[in-house]
Short mmCIF file of C-alpha atoms in Angstrom, two decimals:
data_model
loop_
_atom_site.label_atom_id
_atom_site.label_comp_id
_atom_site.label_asym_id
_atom_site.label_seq_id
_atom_site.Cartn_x
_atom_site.Cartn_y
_atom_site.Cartn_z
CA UNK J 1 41.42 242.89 99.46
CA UNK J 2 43.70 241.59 96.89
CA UNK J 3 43.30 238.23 95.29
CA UNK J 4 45.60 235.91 97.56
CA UNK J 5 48.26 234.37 95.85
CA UNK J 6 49.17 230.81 96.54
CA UNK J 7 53.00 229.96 95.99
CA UNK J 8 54.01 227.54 94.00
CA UNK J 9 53.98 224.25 95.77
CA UNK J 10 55.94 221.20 94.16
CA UNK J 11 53.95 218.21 94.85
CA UNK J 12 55.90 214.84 95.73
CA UNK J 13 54.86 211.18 94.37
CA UNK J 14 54.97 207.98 96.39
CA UNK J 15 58.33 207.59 94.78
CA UNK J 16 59.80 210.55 96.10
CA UNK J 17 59.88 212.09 92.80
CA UNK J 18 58.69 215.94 92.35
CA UNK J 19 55.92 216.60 89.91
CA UNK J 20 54.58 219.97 88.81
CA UNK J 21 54.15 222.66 91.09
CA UNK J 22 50.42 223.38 92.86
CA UNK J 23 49.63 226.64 91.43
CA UNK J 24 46.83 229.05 92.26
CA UNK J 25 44.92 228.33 89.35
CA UNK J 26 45.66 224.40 89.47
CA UNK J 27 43.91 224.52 92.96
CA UNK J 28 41.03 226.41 92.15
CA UNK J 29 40.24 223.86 88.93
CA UNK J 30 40.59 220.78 91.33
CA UNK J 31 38.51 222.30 93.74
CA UNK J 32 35.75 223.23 91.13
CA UNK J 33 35.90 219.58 89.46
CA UNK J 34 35.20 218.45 92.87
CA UNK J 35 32.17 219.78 93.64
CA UNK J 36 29.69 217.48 91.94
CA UNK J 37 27.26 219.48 91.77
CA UNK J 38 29.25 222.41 90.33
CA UNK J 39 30.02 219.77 87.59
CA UNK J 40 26.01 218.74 87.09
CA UNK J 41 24.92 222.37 86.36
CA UNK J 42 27.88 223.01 83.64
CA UNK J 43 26.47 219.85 81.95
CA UNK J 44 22.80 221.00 82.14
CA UNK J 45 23.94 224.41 81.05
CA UNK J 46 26.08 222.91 77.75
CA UNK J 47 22.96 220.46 77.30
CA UNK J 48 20.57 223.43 77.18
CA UNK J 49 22.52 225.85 75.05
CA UNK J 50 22.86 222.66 72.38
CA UNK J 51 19.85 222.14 73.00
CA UNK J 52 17.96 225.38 72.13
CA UNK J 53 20.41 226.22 68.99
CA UNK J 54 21.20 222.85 67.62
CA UNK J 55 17.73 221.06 67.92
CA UNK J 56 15.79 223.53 65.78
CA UNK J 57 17.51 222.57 62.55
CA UNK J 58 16.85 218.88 62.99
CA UNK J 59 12.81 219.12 64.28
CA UNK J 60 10.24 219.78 61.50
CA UNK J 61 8.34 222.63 62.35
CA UNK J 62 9.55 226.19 63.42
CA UNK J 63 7.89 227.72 66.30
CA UNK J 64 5.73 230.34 64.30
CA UNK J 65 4.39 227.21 61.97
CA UNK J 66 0.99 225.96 62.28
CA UNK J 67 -0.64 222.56 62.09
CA UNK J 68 -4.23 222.61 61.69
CA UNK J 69 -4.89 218.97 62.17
CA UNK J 70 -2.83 218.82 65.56
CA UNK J 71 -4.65 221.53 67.90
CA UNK J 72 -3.94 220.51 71.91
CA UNK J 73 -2.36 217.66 71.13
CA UNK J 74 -0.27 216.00 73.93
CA UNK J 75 2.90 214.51 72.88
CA UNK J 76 3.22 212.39 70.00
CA UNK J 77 6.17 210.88 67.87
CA UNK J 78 4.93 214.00 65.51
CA UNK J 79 5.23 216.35 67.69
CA UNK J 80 7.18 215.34 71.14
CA UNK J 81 5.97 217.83 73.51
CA UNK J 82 2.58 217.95 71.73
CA UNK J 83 1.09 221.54 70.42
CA UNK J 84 -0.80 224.73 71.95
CA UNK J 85 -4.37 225.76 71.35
CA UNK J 86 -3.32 227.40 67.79
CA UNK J 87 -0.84 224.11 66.77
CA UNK J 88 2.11 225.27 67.14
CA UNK J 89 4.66 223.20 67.85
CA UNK J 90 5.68 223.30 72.00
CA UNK J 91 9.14 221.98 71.73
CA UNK J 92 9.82 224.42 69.24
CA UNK J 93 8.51 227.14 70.79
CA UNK J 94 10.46 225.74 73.66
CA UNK J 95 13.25 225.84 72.09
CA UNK J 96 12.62 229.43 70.60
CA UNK J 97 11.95 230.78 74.40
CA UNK J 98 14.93 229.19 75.48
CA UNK J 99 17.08 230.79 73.18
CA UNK J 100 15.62 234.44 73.89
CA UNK J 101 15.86 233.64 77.55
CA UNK J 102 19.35 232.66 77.38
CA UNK J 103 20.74 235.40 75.28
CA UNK J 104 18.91 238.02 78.03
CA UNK J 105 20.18 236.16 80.50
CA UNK J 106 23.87 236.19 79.00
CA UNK J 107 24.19 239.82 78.47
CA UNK J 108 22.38 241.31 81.49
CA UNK J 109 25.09 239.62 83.49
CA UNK J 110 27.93 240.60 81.43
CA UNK J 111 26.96 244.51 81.48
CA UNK J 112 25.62 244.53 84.81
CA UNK J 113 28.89 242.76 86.06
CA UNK J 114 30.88 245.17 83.89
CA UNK J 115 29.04 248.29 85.15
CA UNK J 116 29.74 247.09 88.56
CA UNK J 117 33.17 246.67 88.05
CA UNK J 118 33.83 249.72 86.96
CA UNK J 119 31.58 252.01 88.77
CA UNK J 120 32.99 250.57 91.94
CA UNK J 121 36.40 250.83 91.29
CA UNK J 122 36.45 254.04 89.78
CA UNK J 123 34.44 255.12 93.31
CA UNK J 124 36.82 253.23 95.57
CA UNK J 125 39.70 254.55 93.18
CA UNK J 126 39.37 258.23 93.61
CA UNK J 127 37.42 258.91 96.67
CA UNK J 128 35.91 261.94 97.26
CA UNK J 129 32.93 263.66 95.21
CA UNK J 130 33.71 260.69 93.03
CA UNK J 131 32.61 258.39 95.38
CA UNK J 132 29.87 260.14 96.84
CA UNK J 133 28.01 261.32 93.37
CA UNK J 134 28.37 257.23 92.03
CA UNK J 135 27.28 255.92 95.27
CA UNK J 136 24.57 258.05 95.74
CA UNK J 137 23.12 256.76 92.15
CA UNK J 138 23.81 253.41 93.41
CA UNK J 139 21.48 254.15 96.87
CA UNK J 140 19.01 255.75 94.45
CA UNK J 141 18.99 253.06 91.99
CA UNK J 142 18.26 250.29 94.86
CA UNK J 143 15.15 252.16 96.08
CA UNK J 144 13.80 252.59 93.12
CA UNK J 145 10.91 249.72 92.33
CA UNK J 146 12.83 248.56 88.87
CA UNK J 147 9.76 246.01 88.17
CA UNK J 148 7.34 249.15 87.69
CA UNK J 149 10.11 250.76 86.17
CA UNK J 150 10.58 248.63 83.12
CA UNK J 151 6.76 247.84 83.14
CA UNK J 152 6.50 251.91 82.27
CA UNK J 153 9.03 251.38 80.04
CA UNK J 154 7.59 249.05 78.19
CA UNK J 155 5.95 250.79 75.40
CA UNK J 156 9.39 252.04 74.25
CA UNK J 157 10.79 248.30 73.16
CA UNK J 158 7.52 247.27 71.80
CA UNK J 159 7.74 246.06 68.30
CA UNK J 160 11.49 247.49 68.65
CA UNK J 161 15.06 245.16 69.63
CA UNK J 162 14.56 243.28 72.79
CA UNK J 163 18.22 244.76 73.73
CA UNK J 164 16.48 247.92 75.07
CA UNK J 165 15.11 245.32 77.66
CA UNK J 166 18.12 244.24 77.96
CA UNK J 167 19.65 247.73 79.19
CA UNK J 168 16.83 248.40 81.05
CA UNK J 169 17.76 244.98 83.17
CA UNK J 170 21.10 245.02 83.71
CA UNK J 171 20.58 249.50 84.74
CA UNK J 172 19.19 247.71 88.21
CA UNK J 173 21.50 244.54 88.28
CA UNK J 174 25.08 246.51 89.23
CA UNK J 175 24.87 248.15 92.56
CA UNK J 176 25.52 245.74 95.15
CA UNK J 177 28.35 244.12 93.58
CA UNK J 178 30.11 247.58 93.10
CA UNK J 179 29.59 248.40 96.48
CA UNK J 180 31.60 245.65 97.50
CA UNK J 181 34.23 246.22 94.71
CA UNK J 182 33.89 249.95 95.61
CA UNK J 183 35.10 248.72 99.37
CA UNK J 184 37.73 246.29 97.95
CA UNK J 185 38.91 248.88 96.07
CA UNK J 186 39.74 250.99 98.52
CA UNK J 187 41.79 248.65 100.42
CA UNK J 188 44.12 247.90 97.67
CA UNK J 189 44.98 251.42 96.36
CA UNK J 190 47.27 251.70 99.36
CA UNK J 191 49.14 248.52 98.24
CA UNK J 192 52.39 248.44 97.46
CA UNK J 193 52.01 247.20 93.96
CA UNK J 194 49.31 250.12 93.55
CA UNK J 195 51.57 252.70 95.05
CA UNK J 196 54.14 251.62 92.90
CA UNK J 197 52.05 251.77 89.25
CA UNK J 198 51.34 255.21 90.33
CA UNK J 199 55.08 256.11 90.84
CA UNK J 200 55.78 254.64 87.78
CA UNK J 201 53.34 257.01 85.48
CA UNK J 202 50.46 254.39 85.02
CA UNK J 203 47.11 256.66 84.70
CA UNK J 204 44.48 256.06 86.72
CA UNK J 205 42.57 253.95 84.11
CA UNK J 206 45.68 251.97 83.40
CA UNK J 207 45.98 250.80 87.10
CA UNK J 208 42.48 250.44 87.15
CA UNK J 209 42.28 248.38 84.33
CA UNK J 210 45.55 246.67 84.92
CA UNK J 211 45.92 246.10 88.50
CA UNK J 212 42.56 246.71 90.40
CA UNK J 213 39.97 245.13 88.51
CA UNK J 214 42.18 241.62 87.51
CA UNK J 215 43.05 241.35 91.12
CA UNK J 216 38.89 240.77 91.27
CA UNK J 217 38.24 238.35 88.54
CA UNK J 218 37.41 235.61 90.85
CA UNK J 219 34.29 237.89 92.51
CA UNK J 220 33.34 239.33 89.16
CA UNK J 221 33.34 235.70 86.89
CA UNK J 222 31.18 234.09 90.13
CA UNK J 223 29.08 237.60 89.63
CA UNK J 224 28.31 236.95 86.35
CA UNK J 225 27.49 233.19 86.61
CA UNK J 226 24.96 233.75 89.67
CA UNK J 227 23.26 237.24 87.37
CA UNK J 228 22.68 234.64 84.32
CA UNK J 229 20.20 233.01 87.13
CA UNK J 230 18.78 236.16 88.32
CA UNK J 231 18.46 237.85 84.86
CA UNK J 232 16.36 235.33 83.43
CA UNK J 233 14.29 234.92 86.13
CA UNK J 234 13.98 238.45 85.76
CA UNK J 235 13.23 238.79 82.08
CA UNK J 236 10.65 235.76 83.00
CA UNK J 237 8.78 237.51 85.33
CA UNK J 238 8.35 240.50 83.00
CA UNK J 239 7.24 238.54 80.04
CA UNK J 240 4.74 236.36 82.10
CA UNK J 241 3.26 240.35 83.18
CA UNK J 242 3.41 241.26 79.13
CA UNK J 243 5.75 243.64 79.94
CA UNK J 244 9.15 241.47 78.65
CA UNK J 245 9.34 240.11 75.15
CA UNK J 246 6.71 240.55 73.04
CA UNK J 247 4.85 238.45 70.39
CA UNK J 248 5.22 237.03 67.53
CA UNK J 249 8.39 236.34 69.50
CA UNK J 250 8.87 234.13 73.11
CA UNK J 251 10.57 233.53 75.67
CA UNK J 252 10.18 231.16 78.72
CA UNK J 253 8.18 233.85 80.34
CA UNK J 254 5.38 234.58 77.82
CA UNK J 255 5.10 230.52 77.40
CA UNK J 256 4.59 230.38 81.09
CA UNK J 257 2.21 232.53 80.62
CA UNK J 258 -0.02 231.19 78.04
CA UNK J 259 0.43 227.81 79.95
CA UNK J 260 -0.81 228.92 82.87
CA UNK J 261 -4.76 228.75 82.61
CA UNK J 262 -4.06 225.57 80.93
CA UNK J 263 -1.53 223.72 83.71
CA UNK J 264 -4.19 221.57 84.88
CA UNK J 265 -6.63 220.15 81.58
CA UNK J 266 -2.94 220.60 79.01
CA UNK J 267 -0.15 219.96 81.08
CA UNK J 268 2.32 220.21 78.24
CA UNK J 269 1.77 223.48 77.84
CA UNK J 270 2.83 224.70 81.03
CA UNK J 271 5.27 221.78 82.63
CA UNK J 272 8.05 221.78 79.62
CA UNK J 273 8.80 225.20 79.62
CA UNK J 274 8.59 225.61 83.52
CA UNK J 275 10.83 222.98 84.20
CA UNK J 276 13.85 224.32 81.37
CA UNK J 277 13.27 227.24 83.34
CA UNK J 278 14.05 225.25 86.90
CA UNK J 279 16.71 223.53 85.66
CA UNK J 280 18.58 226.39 84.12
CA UNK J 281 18.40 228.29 87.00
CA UNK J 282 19.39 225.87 89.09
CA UNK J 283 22.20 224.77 87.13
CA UNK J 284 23.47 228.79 87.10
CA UNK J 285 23.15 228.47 91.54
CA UNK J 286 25.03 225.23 91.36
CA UNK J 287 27.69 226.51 88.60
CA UNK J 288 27.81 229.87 90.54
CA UNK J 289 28.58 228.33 93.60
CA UNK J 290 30.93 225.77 92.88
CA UNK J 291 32.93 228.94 91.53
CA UNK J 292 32.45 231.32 94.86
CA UNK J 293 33.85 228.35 96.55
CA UNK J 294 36.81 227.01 94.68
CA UNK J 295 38.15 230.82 94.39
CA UNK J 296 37.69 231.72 98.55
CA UNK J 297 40.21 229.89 100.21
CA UNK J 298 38.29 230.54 103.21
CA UNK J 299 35.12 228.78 102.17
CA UNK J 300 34.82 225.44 104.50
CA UNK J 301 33.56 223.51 101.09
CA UNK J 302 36.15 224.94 98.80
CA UNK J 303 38.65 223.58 101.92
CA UNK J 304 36.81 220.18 102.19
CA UNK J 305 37.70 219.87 98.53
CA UNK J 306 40.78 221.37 98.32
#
């Protein structure tokens, strides 16, 4: 199904007086700054990406440096979410974790949504043995247990770039989504403005890059936004097994992790790091959301705010 294209609309004042026209794109924005909550999660978002790569220049201790006279300490005006067992700093390794967590987060979504994108259009696209070989490592992919998956595959990114476990997230992240642009797909190749790229001498890649895939940005941006969510819960789980990043470096996972035992005698050490996690993933559902339902003129919020 093609992206539904509003006509231009030109909106009337009190005065009688025509202002600019109601575009597509102009309703989808007031429909997005509408939803509240939509709004709430893009500030926590910007908040927490300042956050985790502005406020390490400005605190005074790294998260690999030690203080020996500060070991468990809860908060102080030294150090404001206290320190672990070792005295390291937990707001800067806070901050360290949220960075890592983020960046995985980031760029599973973007390759999973890409791969999904693709694969499903080129399977919707062409049909055929196409279709059936791409789908069938879709099926296979989806029965496959991808937690004990990357567990095995752990060894291979130890002491190496965390990127491989970045691949290795985003290989089981695509193959819903390209099912239903696979299915999408298929209904617009038969279109007229389809048929007519073809006629023209447009490649298959050029009206797949051209005409199919645009004609789904609004599925694949909300895509991405709701994977940031599910990526780093993801890459959290993993780490809080041992199986995700690995020391000297963290992420919001491992400091879960080490927090854990701890949650009830050193609070600190447990409830700062699990609550960025909350709110980030909760401000990727609201974010997410608020998209999905600004870009489906069928959605009975997006309406209400329309």
């Amino acid at each position: 199904m093609a992206t539904p294209v509003v006509p231009e609309i030109a909106a009337v004042d009190g005065q009688g007086e025509t202002t600019a026209p109601i575009t597509r794109r102009r309703l989808v924005l007031r429909r997005f700054l509408r939803n509240r909550p939509a709004l709430a999660g893009i500030v926590v978002l910007v908040a927490m990406f300042a956050g985790a790569f502005v406020l390490p220049h400005f605190i005074p201790f790294t998260y690999e440096e030690l203080d020996a006279y500060a070991l468990n300490s809860p908060p102080t005006t030294r150090h404001w979410f206290g320190t672990n067992q070792i005295g390291q700093d937990v707001l800067a390794q806070t901050l360290r974790g949220l960075q890592k967590s983020l960046i995985i987060g980031m760029l599973v979504a973007l390759i999973s949504t890409v791969l999904a994108g693709v694969v499903g259009a080129v399977a919707g696209y062409f049909g055929g043995w196409t279709d059936r070989a791409l789908m069938w490592v879709a099926d296979v992919l989806l029965v496959v247990p991808s937690f004990l998956v990357i567990a095995i595959c752990s060894p291979l990114f130890r002491d190496k770039s965390f990127f491989i476990l970045v691949l290795l997230l985003a290989a089981f992240a695509w193959m819903i989504t390209s099912r239903i642009i696979r299915a999408m797909t298929r209904s617009l190749r038969e279109r007229e403005f389809i048929r007519a790229a073809k006629y023209m001498g447009a490649t298959p890649s050029s009206v797949i890059g051209k005409h199919v895939l645009p004609s789904m940005a609004s599925i694949l941006i909300v895509d991405v936004t709701l994977n940031v969510g599910i990526a780093i819960i993801g890459e959290a789980s993993l780490s809080y097994f041992g199986f995700g990043v690995q020391r000297p470096d963290v992420s919001l996972g491992t400091l879960i992790a080490d927090g854990t035992s701890s949650a009830l005698t050193y609070p600190w050490l447990f409830a700062f790091c699990c609550g960025a996690l909350v709110l980030i993933v909760l401000a990727t559902n609201f974010v997410g959301d608020g998209l999905r339902d600004a870009f489906d003129p069928n959605s009975t919020r997006g309406q209400a705010r329309g």
